[in-house]
Each structure stands twice: as structure tokens, then as C-alpha cells.
């Protein structure tokens, strides 16, 4: 138990942790950035947000890095325990672990990963995450039209699954549909301004198109959410 993001990360790094419960708004940093750090190391550990906030952004705040839900304060002990049980069950189920294994395989052997994905699930699992994984694999294989189709299905299944929207925009950049990609990036940033990777991708498009007014607004927004990060500024410097 700790009160800020730096101490929490040090505890996670130095100890075996089985479950994380985090505030959305932390004294230093924010809960989304903390989750991003966690997911870079471990995609399977259950992670729940708690907060007094009930606004629309909070509802989809977890989407980019796949938290397992949130509990609004004040909450009862039973409500928290129920959320913990559901998060644990979801993270440890065979379906989630199979997809995680296929994501690992996709980075090394996308053709084999695609074959396994379709043999394992076929048309039985019509989830946004499955369609998104399939789209990302097809993108790696440069089967871009098929990738767009799969990612579009993911967005149809769950319009709030921002990972799918962002990945669809990435593919559209590759197919030369930059204006459509820009619209999707802007939608994602508008819905969840703490989706760091989408800021960076949108900044790259703005810089390429020399839309410096929009780039300045985006940079200011990014700095307000991620004051210690220079990822966006470095991307802009590379493009200019």
C-alpha cells in the first residue's frame, strides 16, 4: 500500500505482486500511466481502478491498456470483493491467456499466429479483442485491406474499444487514407485524452501535413496529462 505512482512502481518492480488496485488520480503521475507501465511488463496481472469520478472518460479510461474495471467511491467491502473476484476470473481464464500467447507469437511469427488464431477460435469468438488481434496480425503480414476489415469489425462490436480504433487508424495511414486516419485518432484522443500512443500517432500526422495550429494544441494537451514524457515532442522533431 502506497500513496504515489513512483513508490507503487518500485513495489511492483521489486516484489511479486498478484493484483493491483489503483486510484485514477494519484498525487504524482496518474493511474493510466501507471497501468501502462504495468502492462508493458505483465499483461495478465489483474488491475482495478477506484475513483470518486463517474464521468464518461472514467468509463472508458481503461480501454487502451486493458484494466479489469473500476469501482466508484464510496464503495462497500462486498462491492470491492466482487470486482476483485471478477477481475481475477477474467484475467486467469483460458480465453484471455490464449490471446496473450498469440499476441506474443504474432511479434515473432505472424503467419503462424494467424493460423493458430483461426484454428483456435474460427468464427466462434466474435469479440472486439479477437478481431483487433487478427487485424494487427494481418497488418504485420501487409494484408492491409483484410486488416482494415477485421479492425472495422472490432469497432462495430465495441465502439468504445479504443485500441481497435487506434489500430484501424494506423492501418489507414499505411493505405494512404490519412484523412480518415486523422479523424479516428482525433476521436480517440477526444474520448480518452490519456491515451498516450494515440497522441503520438496523431502528432505525426499533423506534423506531416504541416497543421501546426492543431499540433500546438495537441502538444499542450499532451503535456498537461504527461508532463514528464517527451515521446510526442521527439516524434514531432523527427518529422519536422
Short mmCIF file of C-alpha atoms in Angstrom, two decimals:
data_model
loop_
_atom_site.label_atom_id
_atom_site.label_comp_id
_atom_site.label_asym_id
_atom_site.label_seq_id
_atom_site.Cartn_x
_atom_site.Cartn_y
_atom_site.Cartn_z
CA UNK A 1 0.00 0.00 0.00
CA UNK A 2 1.40 3.36 -1.01
CA UNK A 3 0.26 6.85 -1.87
CA UNK A 4 2.03 7.73 -5.12
CA UNK A 5 2.90 6.27 -8.50
CA UNK A 6 6.68 6.18 -8.03
CA UNK A 7 6.50 4.16 -4.81
CA UNK A 8 3.85 1.87 -6.31
CA UNK A 9 6.07 1.15 -9.32
CA UNK A 10 9.04 0.42 -7.06
CA UNK A 11 6.95 -2.04 -5.02
CA UNK A 12 5.71 -3.75 -8.19
CA UNK A 13 9.24 -3.91 -9.64
CA UNK A 14 10.86 -5.33 -6.51
CA UNK A 15 8.18 -7.77 -5.31
CA UNK A 16 5.92 -10.49 -6.67
CA UNK A 17 2.53 -8.79 -6.99
CA UNK A 18 -0.60 -10.75 -7.90
CA UNK A 19 -3.20 -7.96 -8.06
CA UNK A 20 -3.15 -4.15 -8.41
CA UNK A 21 -5.80 -1.69 -7.18
CA UNK A 22 -5.04 1.92 -8.07
CA UNK A 23 -6.63 5.34 -7.78
CA UNK A 24 -7.21 7.09 -11.11
CA UNK A 25 -5.84 10.39 -9.80
CA UNK A 26 -2.57 9.94 -7.92
CA UNK A 27 -0.54 12.56 -6.01
CA UNK A 28 2.27 12.11 -8.54
CA UNK A 29 1.51 10.83 -12.04
CA UNK A 30 -1.82 9.27 -12.94
CA UNK A 31 -3.37 5.85 -12.78
CA UNK A 32 -3.45 5.39 -16.55
CA UNK A 33 0.28 5.98 -16.90
CA UNK A 34 0.87 3.55 -14.03
CA UNK A 35 -1.26 0.91 -15.78
CA UNK A 36 0.70 1.49 -18.99
CA UNK A 37 3.93 0.73 -17.09
CA UNK A 38 2.39 -2.40 -15.59
CA UNK A 39 1.05 -3.71 -18.90
CA UNK A 40 4.46 -3.26 -20.53
CA UNK A 41 5.75 -5.86 -18.06
CA UNK A 42 2.74 -8.09 -17.43
CA UNK A 43 -0.47 -8.29 -19.46
CA UNK A 44 -2.04 -10.89 -17.19
CA UNK A 45 -1.98 -9.27 -13.76
CA UNK A 46 -5.49 -8.15 -12.68
CA UNK A 47 -5.77 -4.35 -12.34
CA UNK A 48 -8.74 -2.36 -10.98
CA UNK A 49 -9.21 1.39 -10.74
CA UNK A 50 -11.01 3.09 -7.86
CA UNK A 51 -12.20 6.69 -8.01
CA UNK A 52 -14.85 9.18 -6.96
CA UNK A 53 -15.21 10.17 -10.61
CA UNK A 54 -18.19 8.86 -12.58
CA UNK A 55 -17.75 10.82 -15.81
CA UNK A 56 -17.73 9.34 -19.31
CA UNK A 57 -13.95 9.34 -19.59
CA UNK A 58 -13.62 7.18 -16.50
CA UNK A 59 -15.91 4.56 -18.00
CA UNK A 60 -13.54 4.04 -20.94
CA UNK A 61 -10.34 5.17 -19.26
CA UNK A 62 -9.04 1.64 -19.01
CA UNK A 63 -9.57 0.70 -22.66
CA UNK A 64 -6.11 1.37 -24.14
CA UNK A 65 -4.22 -0.83 -21.73
CA UNK A 66 -6.99 -3.17 -20.63
CA UNK A 67 -7.72 -2.63 -16.97
CA UNK A 68 -10.24 -5.02 -15.49
CA UNK A 69 -12.75 -2.43 -14.36
CA UNK A 70 -13.28 0.30 -11.81
CA UNK A 71 -15.09 0.80 -8.53
CA UNK A 72 -16.66 4.16 -7.72
CA UNK A 73 -16.13 5.52 -4.19
CA UNK A 74 -17.68 5.31 -1.71
CA UNK A 75 -17.99 1.56 -2.08
CA UNK A 76 -18.83 -1.32 0.24
CA UNK A 77 -16.39 -4.08 1.11
CA UNK A 78 -18.60 -6.56 -0.76
CA UNK A 79 -18.63 -4.42 -3.92
CA UNK A 80 -14.84 -4.28 -3.94
CA UNK A 81 -14.53 -8.02 -3.27
CA UNK A 82 -16.96 -8.79 -6.11
CA UNK A 83 -14.90 -6.66 -8.50
CA UNK A 84 -11.70 -8.39 -7.40
CA UNK A 85 -13.22 -11.85 -7.96
CA UNK A 86 -14.49 -10.91 -11.43
CA UNK A 87 -11.17 -9.36 -12.44
CA UNK A 88 -9.24 -12.40 -11.25
CA UNK A 89 -11.57 -14.78 -13.10
CA UNK A 90 -11.35 -12.73 -16.33
CA UNK A 91 -7.56 -12.50 -16.32
CA UNK A 92 -6.96 -16.14 -15.50
CA UNK A 93 -9.42 -17.65 -17.96
CA UNK A 94 -8.13 -19.77 -20.87
CA UNK A 95 -9.51 -17.36 -23.48
CA UNK A 96 -7.51 -14.38 -22.20
CA UNK A 97 -4.33 -16.37 -21.77
CA UNK A 98 -4.67 -17.90 -25.25
CA UNK A 99 -4.97 -14.45 -26.81
CA UNK A 100 -1.97 -13.21 -24.84
CA UNK A 101 0.10 -16.14 -26.09
CA UNK A 102 -0.96 -15.43 -29.67
CA UNK A 103 -0.02 -11.77 -29.29
CA UNK A 104 3.47 -12.88 -28.23
CA UNK A 105 3.69 -15.26 -31.19
CA UNK A 106 2.45 -12.56 -33.61
CA UNK A 107 5.54 -10.44 -32.99
CA UNK A 108 7.82 -13.34 -33.96
CA UNK A 109 5.82 -15.37 -36.49
CA UNK A 110 2.63 -13.57 -37.61
CA UNK A 111 1.70 -16.19 -40.23
CA UNK A 112 1.76 -18.95 -37.63
CA UNK A 113 -0.10 -16.76 -35.14
CA UNK A 114 -2.86 -16.10 -37.67
CA UNK A 115 -3.17 -19.80 -38.42
CA UNK A 116 -3.43 -20.64 -34.73
CA UNK A 117 -5.93 -17.84 -34.08
CA UNK A 118 -8.27 -19.00 -36.83
CA UNK A 119 -7.92 -22.68 -35.91
CA UNK A 120 -8.46 -21.97 -32.22
CA UNK A 121 -11.40 -19.59 -32.46
CA UNK A 122 -12.63 -19.54 -36.05
CA UNK A 123 -15.99 -17.78 -36.08
CA UNK A 124 -16.94 -18.79 -32.53
CA UNK A 125 -15.35 -15.86 -30.68
CA UNK A 126 -16.68 -12.61 -32.14
CA UNK A 127 -15.10 -10.28 -29.56
CA UNK A 128 -13.56 -6.89 -30.20
CA UNK A 129 -10.24 -8.07 -28.80
CA UNK A 130 -10.12 -11.12 -31.08
CA UNK A 131 -10.94 -9.04 -34.18
CA UNK A 132 -8.31 -6.49 -33.12
CA UNK A 133 -5.62 -9.11 -32.66
CA UNK A 134 -6.46 -10.60 -36.05
CA UNK A 135 -6.25 -7.15 -37.64
CA UNK A 136 -2.86 -6.44 -36.06
CA UNK A 137 -1.51 -9.77 -37.32
CA UNK A 138 -2.81 -9.09 -40.84
CA UNK A 139 -1.18 -5.67 -40.70
CA UNK A 140 2.16 -7.29 -39.91
CA UNK A 141 1.64 -9.57 -42.90
CA UNK A 142 0.90 -6.49 -45.06
CA UNK A 143 -2.58 -7.78 -45.85
CA UNK A 144 -3.88 -4.31 -45.19
CA UNK A 145 -7.37 -4.50 -46.68
CA UNK A 146 -8.11 -7.61 -44.63
CA UNK A 147 -6.63 -5.89 -41.59
CA UNK A 148 -8.96 -2.92 -42.08
CA UNK A 149 -11.95 -5.24 -42.38
CA UNK A 150 -11.10 -7.11 -39.17
CA UNK A 151 -10.43 -3.92 -37.20
CA UNK A 152 -13.65 -2.39 -38.52
CA UNK A 153 -15.49 -5.43 -37.17
CA UNK A 154 -13.84 -4.84 -33.80
CA UNK A 155 -15.08 -1.24 -33.73
CA UNK A 156 -18.58 -2.39 -34.72
CA UNK A 157 -18.65 -4.97 -31.92
CA UNK A 158 -17.46 -2.42 -29.35
CA UNK A 159 -17.33 1.25 -30.45
CA UNK A 160 -15.63 2.12 -27.15
CA UNK A 161 -12.73 -0.31 -27.67
CA UNK A 162 -10.24 2.43 -28.40
CA UNK A 163 -7.35 0.08 -29.13
CA UNK A 164 -9.25 -1.12 -32.21
CA UNK A 165 -9.95 2.43 -33.39
CA UNK A 166 -6.33 3.42 -32.96
CA UNK A 167 -5.07 0.30 -34.78
CA UNK A 168 -7.57 0.88 -37.60
CA UNK A 169 -6.22 4.41 -37.99
CA UNK A 170 -2.66 3.04 -38.10
CA UNK A 171 -3.61 0.76 -41.00
CA UNK A 172 -5.35 3.61 -42.80
CA UNK A 173 -2.14 5.64 -42.62
CA UNK A 174 -0.39 2.76 -44.38
CA UNK A 175 -3.07 2.56 -47.08
CA UNK A 176 -2.86 6.30 -47.74
CA UNK A 177 -6.21 7.17 -46.13
CA UNK A 178 -4.65 9.80 -43.94
CA UNK A 179 -7.74 12.00 -43.54
CA UNK A 180 -9.83 9.05 -42.31
CA UNK A 181 -7.00 8.01 -40.01
CA UNK A 182 -6.74 11.53 -38.63
CA UNK A 183 -10.46 11.57 -37.84
CA UNK A 184 -10.18 8.29 -35.92
CA UNK A 185 -7.11 9.45 -33.97
CA UNK A 186 -8.93 12.67 -33.06
CA UNK A 187 -11.98 10.71 -31.89
CA UNK A 188 -9.83 8.54 -29.63
CA UNK A 189 -7.95 11.49 -28.12
CA UNK A 190 -11.24 13.35 -27.58
CA UNK A 191 -12.77 10.35 -25.79
CA UNK A 192 -9.69 9.46 -23.75
CA UNK A 193 -7.06 12.21 -23.68
CA UNK A 194 -4.79 9.99 -21.58
CA UNK A 195 -4.25 7.51 -24.44
CA UNK A 196 -0.58 8.37 -24.88
CA UNK A 197 0.22 6.35 -28.02
CA UNK A 198 -2.68 7.91 -29.91
CA UNK A 199 -1.40 11.41 -29.13
CA UNK A 200 1.94 10.46 -30.65
CA UNK A 201 0.40 8.95 -33.79
CA UNK A 202 -1.86 11.97 -34.31
CA UNK A 203 1.04 14.36 -33.78
CA UNK A 204 2.98 12.57 -36.51
CA UNK A 205 0.11 13.04 -38.98
CA UNK A 206 -0.30 16.71 -38.03
CA UNK A 207 3.43 17.28 -38.50
CA UNK A 208 3.47 15.54 -41.89
CA UNK A 209 0.51 17.67 -43.04
CA UNK A 210 2.05 20.82 -41.52
CA UNK A 211 -1.05 21.51 -39.43
CA UNK A 212 0.93 23.46 -36.88
CA UNK A 213 -2.02 25.06 -35.07
CA UNK A 214 -3.57 21.67 -34.30
CA UNK A 215 -0.13 20.29 -33.48
CA UNK A 216 0.43 23.04 -30.90
CA UNK A 217 -2.97 22.35 -29.27
CA UNK A 218 -2.24 18.62 -29.15
CA UNK A 219 1.22 19.18 -27.69
CA UNK A 220 -0.22 21.39 -24.94
CA UNK A 221 -2.88 18.78 -24.14
CA UNK A 222 -0.29 16.01 -24.06
CA UNK A 223 1.97 18.00 -21.74
CA UNK A 224 -0.90 18.62 -19.33
CA UNK A 225 -1.51 14.87 -18.96
CA UNK A 226 2.07 13.63 -19.30
CA UNK A 227 4.32 16.44 -18.02
CA UNK A 228 7.37 14.16 -17.68
CA UNK A 229 7.09 12.47 -21.07
CA UNK A 230 8.94 13.68 -24.17
CA UNK A 231 7.69 10.99 -26.58
CA UNK A 232 5.43 13.32 -28.51
CA UNK A 233 7.99 16.10 -28.75
CA UNK A 234 10.60 13.64 -30.03
CA UNK A 235 8.19 12.35 -32.68
CA UNK A 236 7.43 15.89 -33.85
CA UNK A 237 11.15 16.75 -34.01
CA UNK A 238 11.77 13.69 -36.21
CA UNK A 239 9.00 14.68 -38.62
CA UNK A 240 9.95 18.37 -38.95
#
